[in-house]
Coordinates of C-alpha atoms and ligand atoms in Angstrom, one line a residue:
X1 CA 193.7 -204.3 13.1
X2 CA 192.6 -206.6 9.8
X3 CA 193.2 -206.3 6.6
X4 CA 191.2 -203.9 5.0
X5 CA 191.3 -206.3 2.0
X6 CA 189.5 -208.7 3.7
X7 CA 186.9 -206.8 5.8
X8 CA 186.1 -204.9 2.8
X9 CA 184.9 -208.0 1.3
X10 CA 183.3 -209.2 4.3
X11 CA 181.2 -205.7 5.0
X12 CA 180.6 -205.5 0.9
X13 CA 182.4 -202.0 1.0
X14 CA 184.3 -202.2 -2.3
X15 CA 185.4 -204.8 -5.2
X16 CA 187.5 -205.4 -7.7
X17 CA 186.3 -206.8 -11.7
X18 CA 189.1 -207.8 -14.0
X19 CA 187.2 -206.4 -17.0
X20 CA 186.9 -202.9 -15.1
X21 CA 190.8 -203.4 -13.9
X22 CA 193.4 -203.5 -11.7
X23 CA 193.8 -200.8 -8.9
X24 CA 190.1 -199.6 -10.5
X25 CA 187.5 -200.7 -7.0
X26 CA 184.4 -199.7 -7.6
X27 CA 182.0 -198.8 -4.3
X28 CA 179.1 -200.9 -3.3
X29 CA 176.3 -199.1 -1.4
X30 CA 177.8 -199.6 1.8
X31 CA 181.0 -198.2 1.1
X32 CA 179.7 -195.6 -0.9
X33 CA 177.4 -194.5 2.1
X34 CA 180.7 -194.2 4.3
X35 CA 182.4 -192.5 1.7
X36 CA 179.3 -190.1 1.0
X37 CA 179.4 -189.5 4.7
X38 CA 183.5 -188.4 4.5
X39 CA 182.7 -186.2 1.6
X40 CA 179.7 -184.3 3.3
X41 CA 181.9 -184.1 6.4
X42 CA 185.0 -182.1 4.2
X43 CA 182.8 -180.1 2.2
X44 CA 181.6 -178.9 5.5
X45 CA 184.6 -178.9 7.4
X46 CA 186.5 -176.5 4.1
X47 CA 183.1 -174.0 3.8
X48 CA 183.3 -173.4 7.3
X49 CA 187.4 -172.5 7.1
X50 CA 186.2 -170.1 4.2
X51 CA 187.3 -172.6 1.8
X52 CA 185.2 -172.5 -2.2
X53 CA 184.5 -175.3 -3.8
X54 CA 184.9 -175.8 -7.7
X55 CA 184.8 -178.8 -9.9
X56 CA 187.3 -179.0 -12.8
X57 CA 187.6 -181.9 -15.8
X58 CA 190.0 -184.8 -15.0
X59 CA 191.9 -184.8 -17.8
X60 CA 193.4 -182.0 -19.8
X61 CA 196.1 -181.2 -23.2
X62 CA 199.5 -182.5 -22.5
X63 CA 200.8 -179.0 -22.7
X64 CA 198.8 -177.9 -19.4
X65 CA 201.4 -180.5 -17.6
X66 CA 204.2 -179.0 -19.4
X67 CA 203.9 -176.0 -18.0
X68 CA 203.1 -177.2 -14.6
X69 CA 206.3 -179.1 -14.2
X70 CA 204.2 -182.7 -14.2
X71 CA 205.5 -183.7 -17.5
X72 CA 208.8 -183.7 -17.2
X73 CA 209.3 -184.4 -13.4
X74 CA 205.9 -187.0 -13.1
X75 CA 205.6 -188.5 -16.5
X76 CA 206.3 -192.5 -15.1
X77 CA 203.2 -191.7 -12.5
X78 CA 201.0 -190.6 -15.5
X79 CA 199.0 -192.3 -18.3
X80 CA 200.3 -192.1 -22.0
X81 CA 198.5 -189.3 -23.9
X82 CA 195.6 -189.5 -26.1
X83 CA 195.3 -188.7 -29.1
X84 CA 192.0 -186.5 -29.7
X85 CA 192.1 -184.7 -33.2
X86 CA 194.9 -182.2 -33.1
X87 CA 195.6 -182.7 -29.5
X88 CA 196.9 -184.8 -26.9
X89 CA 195.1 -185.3 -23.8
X90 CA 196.5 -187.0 -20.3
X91 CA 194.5 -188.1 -17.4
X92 CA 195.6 -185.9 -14.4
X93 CA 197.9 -186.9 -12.1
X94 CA 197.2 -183.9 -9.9
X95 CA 195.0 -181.3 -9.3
X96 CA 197.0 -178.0 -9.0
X97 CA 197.1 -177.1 -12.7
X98 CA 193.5 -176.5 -13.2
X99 CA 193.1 -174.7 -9.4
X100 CA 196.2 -172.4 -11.1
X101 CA 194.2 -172.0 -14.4
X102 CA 190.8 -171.0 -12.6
X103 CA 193.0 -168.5 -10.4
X104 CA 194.2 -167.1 -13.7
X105 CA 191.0 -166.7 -15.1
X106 CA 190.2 -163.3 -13.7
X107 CA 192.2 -160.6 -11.7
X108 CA 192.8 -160.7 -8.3
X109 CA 193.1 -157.7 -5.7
X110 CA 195.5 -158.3 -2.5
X111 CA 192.1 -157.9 -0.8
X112 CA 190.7 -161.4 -1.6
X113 CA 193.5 -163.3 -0.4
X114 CA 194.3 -165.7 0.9
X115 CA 192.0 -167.2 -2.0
X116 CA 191.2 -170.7 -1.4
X117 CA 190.1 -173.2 -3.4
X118 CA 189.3 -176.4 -3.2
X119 CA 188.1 -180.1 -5.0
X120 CA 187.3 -183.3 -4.3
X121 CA 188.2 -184.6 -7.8
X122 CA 189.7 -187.5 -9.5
X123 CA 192.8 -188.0 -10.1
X124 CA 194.9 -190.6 -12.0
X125 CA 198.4 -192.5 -11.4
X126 CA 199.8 -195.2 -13.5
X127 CA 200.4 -197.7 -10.8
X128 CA 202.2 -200.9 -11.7
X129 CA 199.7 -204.1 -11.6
X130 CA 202.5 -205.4 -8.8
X131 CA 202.0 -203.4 -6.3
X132 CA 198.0 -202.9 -6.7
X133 CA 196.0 -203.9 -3.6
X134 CA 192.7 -203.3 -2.2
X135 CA 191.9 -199.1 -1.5
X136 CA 195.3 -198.6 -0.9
X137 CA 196.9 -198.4 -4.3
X138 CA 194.9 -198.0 -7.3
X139 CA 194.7 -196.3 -10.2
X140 CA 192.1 -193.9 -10.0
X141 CA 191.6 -191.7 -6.6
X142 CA 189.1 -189.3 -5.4
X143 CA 190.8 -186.8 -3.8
X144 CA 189.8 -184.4 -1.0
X145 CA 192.5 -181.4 -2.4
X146 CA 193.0 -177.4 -2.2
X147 CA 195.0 -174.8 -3.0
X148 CA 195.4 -171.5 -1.4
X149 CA 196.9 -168.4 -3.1
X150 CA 198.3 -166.0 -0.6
X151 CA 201.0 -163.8 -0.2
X152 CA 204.0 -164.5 1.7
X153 CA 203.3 -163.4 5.0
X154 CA 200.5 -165.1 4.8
X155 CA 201.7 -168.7 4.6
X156 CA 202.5 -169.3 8.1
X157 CA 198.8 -169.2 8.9
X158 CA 197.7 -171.1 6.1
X159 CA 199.6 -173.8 6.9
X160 CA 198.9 -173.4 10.7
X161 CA 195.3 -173.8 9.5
X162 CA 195.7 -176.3 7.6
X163 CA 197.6 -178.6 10.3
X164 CA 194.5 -177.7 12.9
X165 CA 192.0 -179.0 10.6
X166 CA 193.8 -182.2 9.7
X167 CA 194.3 -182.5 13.7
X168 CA 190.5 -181.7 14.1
X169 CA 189.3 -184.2 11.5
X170 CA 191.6 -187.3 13.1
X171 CA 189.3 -186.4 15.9
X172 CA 186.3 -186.4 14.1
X173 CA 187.0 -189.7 12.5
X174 CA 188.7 -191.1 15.3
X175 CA 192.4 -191.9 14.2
X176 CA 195.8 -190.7 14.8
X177 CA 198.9 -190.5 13.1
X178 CA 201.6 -192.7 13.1
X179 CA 203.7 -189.8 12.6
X180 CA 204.3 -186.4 10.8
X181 CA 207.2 -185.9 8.4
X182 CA 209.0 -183.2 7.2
X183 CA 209.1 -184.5 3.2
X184 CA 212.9 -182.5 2.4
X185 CA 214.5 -183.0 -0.8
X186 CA 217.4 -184.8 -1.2
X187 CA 220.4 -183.4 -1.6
X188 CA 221.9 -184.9 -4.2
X189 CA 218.6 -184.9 -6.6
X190 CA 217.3 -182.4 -9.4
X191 CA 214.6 -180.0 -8.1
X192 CA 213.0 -176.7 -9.7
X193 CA 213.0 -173.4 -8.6
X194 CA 215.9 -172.1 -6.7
X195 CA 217.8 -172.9 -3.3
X196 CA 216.3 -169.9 -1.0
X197 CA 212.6 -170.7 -2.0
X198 CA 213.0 -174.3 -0.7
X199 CA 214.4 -172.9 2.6
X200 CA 212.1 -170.5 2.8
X201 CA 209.5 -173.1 2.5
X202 CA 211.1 -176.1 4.9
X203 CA 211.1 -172.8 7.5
X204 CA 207.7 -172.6 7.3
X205 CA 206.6 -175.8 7.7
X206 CA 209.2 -176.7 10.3
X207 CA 207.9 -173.4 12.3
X208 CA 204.3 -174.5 11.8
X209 CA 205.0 -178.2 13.5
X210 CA 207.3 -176.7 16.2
X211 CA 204.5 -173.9 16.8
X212 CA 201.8 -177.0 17.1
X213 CA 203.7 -178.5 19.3
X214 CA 203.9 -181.6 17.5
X215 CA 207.2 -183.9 17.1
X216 CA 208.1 -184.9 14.0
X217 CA 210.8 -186.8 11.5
X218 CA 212.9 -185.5 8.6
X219 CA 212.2 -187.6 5.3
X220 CA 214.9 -186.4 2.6
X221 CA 214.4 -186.8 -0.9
X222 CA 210.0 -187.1 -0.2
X223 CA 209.4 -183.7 -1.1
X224 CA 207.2 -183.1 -3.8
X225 CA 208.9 -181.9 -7.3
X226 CA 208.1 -178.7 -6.9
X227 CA 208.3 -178.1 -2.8
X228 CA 208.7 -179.6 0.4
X229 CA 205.8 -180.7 2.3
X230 CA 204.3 -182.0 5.6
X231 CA 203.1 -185.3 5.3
X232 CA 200.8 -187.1 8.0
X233 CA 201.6 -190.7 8.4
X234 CA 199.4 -193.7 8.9
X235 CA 200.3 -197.3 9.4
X236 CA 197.9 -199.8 8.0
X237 CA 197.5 -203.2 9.5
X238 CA 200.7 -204.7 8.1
X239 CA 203.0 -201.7 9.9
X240 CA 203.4 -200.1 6.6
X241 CA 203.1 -196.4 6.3
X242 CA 201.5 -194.2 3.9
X243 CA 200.6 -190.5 3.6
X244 CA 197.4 -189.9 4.0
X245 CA 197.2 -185.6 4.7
X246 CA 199.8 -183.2 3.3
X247 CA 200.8 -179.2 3.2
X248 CA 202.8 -178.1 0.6
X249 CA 204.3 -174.5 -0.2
X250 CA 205.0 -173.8 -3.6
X251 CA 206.7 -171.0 -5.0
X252 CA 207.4 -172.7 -8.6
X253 CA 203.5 -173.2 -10.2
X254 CA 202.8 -169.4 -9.5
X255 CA 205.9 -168.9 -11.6
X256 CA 205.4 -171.6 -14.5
X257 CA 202.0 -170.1 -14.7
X258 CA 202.6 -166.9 -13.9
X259 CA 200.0 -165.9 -11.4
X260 CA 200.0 -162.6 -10.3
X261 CA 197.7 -160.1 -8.1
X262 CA 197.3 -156.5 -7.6
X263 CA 199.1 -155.3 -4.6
X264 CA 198.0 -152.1 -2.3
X265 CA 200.7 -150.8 -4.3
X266 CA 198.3 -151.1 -7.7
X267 CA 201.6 -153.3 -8.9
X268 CA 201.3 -156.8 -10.0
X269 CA 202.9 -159.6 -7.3
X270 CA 203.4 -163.5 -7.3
X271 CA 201.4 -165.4 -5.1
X272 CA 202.9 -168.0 -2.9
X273 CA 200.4 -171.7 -3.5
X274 CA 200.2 -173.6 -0.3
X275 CA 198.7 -177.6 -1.4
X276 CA 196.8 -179.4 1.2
X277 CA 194.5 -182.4 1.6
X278 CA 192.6 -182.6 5.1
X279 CA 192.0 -186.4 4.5
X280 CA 193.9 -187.7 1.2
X281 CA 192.2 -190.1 -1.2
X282 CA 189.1 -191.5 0.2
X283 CA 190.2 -194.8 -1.1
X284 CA 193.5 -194.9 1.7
X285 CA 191.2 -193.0 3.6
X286 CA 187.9 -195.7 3.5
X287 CA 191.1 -198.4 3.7
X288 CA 192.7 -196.8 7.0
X289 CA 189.4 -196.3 8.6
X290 CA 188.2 -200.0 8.2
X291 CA 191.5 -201.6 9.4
X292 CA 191.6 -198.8 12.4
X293 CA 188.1 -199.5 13.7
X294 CA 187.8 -203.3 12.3
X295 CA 184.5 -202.5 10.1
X296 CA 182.6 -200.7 13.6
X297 CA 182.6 -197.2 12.6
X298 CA 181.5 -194.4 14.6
X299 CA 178.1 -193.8 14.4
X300 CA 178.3 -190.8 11.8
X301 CA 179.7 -192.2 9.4
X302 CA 179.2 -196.0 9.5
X303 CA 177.0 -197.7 6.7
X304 CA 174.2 -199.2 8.5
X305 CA 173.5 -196.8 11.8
X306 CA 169.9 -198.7 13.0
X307 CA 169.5 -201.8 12.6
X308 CA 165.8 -202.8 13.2
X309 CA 164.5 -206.3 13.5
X310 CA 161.2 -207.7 14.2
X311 CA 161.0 -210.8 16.7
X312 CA 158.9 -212.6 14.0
X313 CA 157.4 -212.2 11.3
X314 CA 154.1 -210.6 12.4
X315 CA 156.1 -207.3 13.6
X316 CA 157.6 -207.0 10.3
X317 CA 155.3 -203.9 9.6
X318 CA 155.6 -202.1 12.7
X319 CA 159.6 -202.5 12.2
X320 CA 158.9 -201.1 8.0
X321 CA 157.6 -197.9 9.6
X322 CA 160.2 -197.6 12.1
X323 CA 163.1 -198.1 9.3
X324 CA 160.9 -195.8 7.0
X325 CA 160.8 -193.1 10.4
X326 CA 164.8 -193.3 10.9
X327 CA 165.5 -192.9 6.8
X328 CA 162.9 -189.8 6.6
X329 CA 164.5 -188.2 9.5
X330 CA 168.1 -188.8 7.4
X331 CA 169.3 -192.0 9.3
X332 CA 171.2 -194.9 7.5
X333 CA 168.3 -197.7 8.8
X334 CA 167.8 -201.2 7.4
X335 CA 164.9 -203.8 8.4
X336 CA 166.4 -207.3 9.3
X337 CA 163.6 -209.4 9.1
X338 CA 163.5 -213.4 9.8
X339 CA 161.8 -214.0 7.0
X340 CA 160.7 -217.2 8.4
X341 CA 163.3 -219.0 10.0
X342 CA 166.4 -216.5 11.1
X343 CA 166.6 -216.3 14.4
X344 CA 166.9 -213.1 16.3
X345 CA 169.9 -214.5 18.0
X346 CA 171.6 -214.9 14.5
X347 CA 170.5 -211.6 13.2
X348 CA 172.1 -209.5 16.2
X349 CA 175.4 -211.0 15.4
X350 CA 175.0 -210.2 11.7
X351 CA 174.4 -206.9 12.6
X352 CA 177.4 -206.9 15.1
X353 CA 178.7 -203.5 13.5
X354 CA 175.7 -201.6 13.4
X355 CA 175.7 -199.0 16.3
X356 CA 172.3 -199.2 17.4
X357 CA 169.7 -202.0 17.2
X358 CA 166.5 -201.6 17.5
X359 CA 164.3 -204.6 18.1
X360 CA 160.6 -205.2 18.2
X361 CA 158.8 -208.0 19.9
X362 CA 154.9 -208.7 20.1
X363 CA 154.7 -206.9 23.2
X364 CA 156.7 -204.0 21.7
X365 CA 154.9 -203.7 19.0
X366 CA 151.2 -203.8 20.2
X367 CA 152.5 -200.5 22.3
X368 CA 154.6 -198.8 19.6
X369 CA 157.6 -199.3 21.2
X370 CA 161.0 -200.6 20.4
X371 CA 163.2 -202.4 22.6
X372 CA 166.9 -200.6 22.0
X373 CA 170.3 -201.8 22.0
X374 CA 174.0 -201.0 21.5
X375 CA 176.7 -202.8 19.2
X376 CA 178.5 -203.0 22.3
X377 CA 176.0 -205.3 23.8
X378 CA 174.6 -202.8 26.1
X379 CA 170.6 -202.8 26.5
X380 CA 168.8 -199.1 27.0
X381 CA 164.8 -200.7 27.7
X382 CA 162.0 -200.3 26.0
X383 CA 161.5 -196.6 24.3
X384 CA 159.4 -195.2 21.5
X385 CA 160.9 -195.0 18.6
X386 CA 160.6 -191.3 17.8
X387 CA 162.9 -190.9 21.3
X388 CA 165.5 -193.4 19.7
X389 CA 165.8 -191.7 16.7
X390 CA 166.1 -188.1 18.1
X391 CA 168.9 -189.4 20.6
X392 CA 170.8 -191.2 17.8
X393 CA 170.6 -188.6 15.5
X394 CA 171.7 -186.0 18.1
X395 CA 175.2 -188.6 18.0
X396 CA 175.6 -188.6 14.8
X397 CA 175.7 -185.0 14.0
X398 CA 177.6 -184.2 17.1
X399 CA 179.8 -187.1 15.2
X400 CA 180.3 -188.5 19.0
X401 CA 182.3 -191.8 19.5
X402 CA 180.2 -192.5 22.4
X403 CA 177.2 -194.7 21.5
X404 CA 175.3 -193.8 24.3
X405 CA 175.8 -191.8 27.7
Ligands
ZN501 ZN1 198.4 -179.5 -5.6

């Protein structure tokens, strides 16, 4: 495992500016196509789970945090306040405030829950310039988040479903967790909302992991302000851990905003708000996956997925209409050419990440053909390209790890 730091560089995935800021990367094209690639893959991965999708502003009035418990439990992780007109406005640190507002927004009937509804939105945390680093802490962070308003008895599944699709999209992307935690509060602090709420809560989510048959540790005093929560662990290249995925339950925002929905018994009830993020902040995420897989992504979601390089200069055309093929039929493809003097030798190692490599020679290309091979080192022939791309495409949307058979 590397330094994400340092690959990132290397691969041209992110960067820093001091006149943009501290803990403020901004994406080049190669780490925005991965990340592109991550936020197709949730967007999919919540539609299917019956998730909806909604985009909200990333900053709101002060008073919106009041209510939710932010400002007074948060306020060192949070911006100072503008001041717009009559009105003071914070970046958000969180997203659950305007999920609770658009719940609020109309009635609800006990038939349309659980109601989920999720974001992939920014979100803002006053970092100290110490500690900033790379993806890992910044200031500003893209996060995959939801919310799902349910009833009580409906919580256990929630958060069953939530921990299968965090388990299912470790799979997809091909990393595990160092651990899961338990996040309790501690016992001496200051929490809201009362005693039996937080048990019933920490029931839940122990019952969930014990039910998934998954181990896990007890972390006191990592609960969120307003809940306990399971966190999934990773451990970046230096051993140190982060969270990456959580589940919350949270009786307390229903209450501070007083949600409500019609029961079968036409009176009005409190929903129960389970938090969860499948994958976290693309930025730890983009970070974990780099260090975990040293810049060679699987083949669905790395940068570059066909490289294709003409022997010399006079296949340069054929090897055009080949990258041209691959990007029409939704490939990541980029033409390598020698451009007089690079040799195909030190082009293939250039292109040492890229899954597949397709190279054309004069022989290939008086026939049409391309002569196809594997980051791995691994040599398939000669093939026509349309047969290359169908086979490579069919990897990358069955997101296989496997570059070829
Ligand atoms: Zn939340």
């Amino acid at each position: 495992m590397h330094d994400h730091r340092k690959l990132g560089r290397e691969l041209e995935l992110f960067d820093t500016d001091p006149l943009i800021g501290a803990g403020l990367p901004y994406w080049r094209p190669a780490g925005a196509a991965i990340r592109h690639a991550l936020e197709e893959y949730v967007y999919d991965l919540e539609r299917r789970a019956g998730y909806q999708h909604v985009h909200s502003p990333v900053l709101a009035k002060r008073e919106l945090y009041e209510i939710s418990g932010h400002w007074d439990h948060y306020r060192d992780g949070m911006y100072p306040p503008m001041r717009l007109g009559a009105d003071e406005v914070v970046l958000r640190p969180s997203l659950c405030p305007h999920h609770a507002i658009i719940f609020r927004s109309r009635g609800h009937s006990y038939r349309e829950l659980p109601l989920r509804i999720a974001e992939l939105g920014g979100m803002y945390r006053a970092e100290l310039s110490g500690v900033l680093g790379g993806l890992t802490r910044v200031r500003s962070i893209q996060l995959n988040d939801a919310h799902i308003f349910c009833t009580l008895d409906q919580v256990a599944a929630e958060v069953a479903g939530s921990l299968a699709m965090i388990r299912r999209a470790y799979r997809d992307l091909g990393i595990e967790p160092a651990r899961y935690r338990l996040s309790l509060a501690s016992p001496d602090a200051k929490y809201v909302g009362s005693q039996e709420s937080w048990d019933t809560a920490a029931d839940i989510l122990r019952k969930a992991l014990a039910d998934a048959g998954l181990a896990y540790d007890c972390g006191e005093g990592e609960a969120a302000f307003y809940g306990p929560k399971i966190d999934v662990q990773v451990a970046d290249a230096g051993e140190r851990e982060a969270s990456l995925s959580t589940i919350q339950v949270d009786f307390y925002q229903p209450e501070r905003f007083d949600l409500s929905y019609t029961g079968p018994d036409n009176a009005r009830h409190r929903p129960v708000m389970v938090h969860r993020s499948v994958i976290g902040g693309l930025e730890r995420l983009v970070a974990h996956l780099t260090e975990t897989h040293n810049g060679a992504f699987p083949p669905w979601y790395a940068p570059v997925q066909l490289a294709v390089l003409p022997v010399t200069d006079d296949q340069v055309d054929a090897a055009a209409a080949v990258v041209r093929e691959a990007t029409v039929a939704g490939l990541r493809a980029e033409l390598s050419s020698p451009e007089g003097k690079t040799t195909l030798g030190a082009r293939i190692r250039q292109a040492r990440l890229v899954p597949y490599l397709a190279i054309i020679g004069p022989a290939e290309a008086e026939t049409d053909q391309v002569s196809l091979r594997l980051r791995d080192g691994r040599q398939l022939g000669i093939v026509r390209p349309e047969d290359a791309l169908a086979k490579i495409l069919a990897r990358v949307r069955n997101r296989s790890h496997q570059l070829w058979d």
